[in-house]
Amino acid sequence: MNKNERVKIIIKRLEELYPETPIPLDHQNEFTLLVAVVLSAQSTDKKVNELTKELFKVAPSAEKMYKLGEKRIYNHIKQLGLAKTKAKNIYNLSKIIF
């Protein structure tokens, strides 16, 4: 049995054991999941979920997040560690995607 065959067997077995992997971060779409993942660095999923509830109400898309602006993004997430850097990164991601 070669390496590729072993990999296929392992993947098949993992898919049988874990048919659906839950995502602990609350999100509405791919963009909000990306934002939640960025925010989760050095933070708990619970705290991220608390803060993104309001953030995603006002900015559920890259366009709206970009228009929200870095300072207002920061105001929504300032309770998280590294909030200034995260706000800047989310703003820049939004600009690229939008």
Short mmCIF file of N, CA and C in Angstrom, two decimals, residues 1-14:
data_model
loop_
_atom_site.label_atom_id
_atom_site.label_comp_id
_atom_site.label_asym_id
_atom_site.label_seq_id
_atom_site.Cartn_x
_atom_site.Cartn_y
_atom_site.Cartn_z
N MET A 1 0.86 -1.17 0.00
CA MET A 1 0.00 0.00 0.00
C MET A 1 0.91 1.24 0.00
N ASN A 2 0.64 2.16 -0.96
CA ASN A 2 1.48 3.35 -1.01
C ASN A 2 0.87 4.47 -0.15
N LYS A 3 1.57 5.60 -0.11
CA LYS A 3 1.19 6.72 0.75
C LYS A 3 -0.20 7.27 0.38
N ASN A 4 -0.49 7.43 -0.90
CA ASN A 4 -1.78 7.96 -1.34
C ASN A 4 -2.94 7.06 -0.94
N GLU A 5 -2.74 5.77 -1.03
CA GLU A 5 -3.79 4.82 -0.63
C GLU A 5 -4.05 4.90 0.87
N ARG A 6 -3.00 5.03 1.66
CA ARG A 6 -3.16 5.17 3.12
C ARG A 6 -3.91 6.46 3.46
N VAL A 7 -3.57 7.52 2.77
CA VAL A 7 -4.24 8.81 3.01
C VAL A 7 -5.72 8.68 2.72
N LYS A 8 -6.08 8.05 1.62
CA LYS A 8 -7.49 7.88 1.26
C LYS A 8 -8.25 7.06 2.31
N ILE A 9 -7.61 6.04 2.84
CA ILE A 9 -8.23 5.21 3.88
C ILE A 9 -8.44 6.04 5.15
N ILE A 10 -7.45 6.81 5.51
CA ILE A 10 -7.55 7.65 6.72
C ILE A 10 -8.65 8.68 6.56
N ILE A 11 -8.71 9.34 5.41
CA ILE A 11 -9.74 10.35 5.16
C ILE A 11 -11.12 9.72 5.20
N LYS A 12 -11.27 8.56 4.59
CA LYS A 12 -12.56 7.87 4.59
C LYS A 12 -12.99 7.54 6.01
N ARG A 13 -12.07 7.07 6.81
CA ARG A 13 -12.37 6.70 8.20
C ARG A 13 -12.74 7.93 9.03
N LEU A 14 -12.02 9.02 8.84
CA LEU A 14 -12.33 10.26 9.56
C LEU A 14 -13.71 10.79 9.17
#
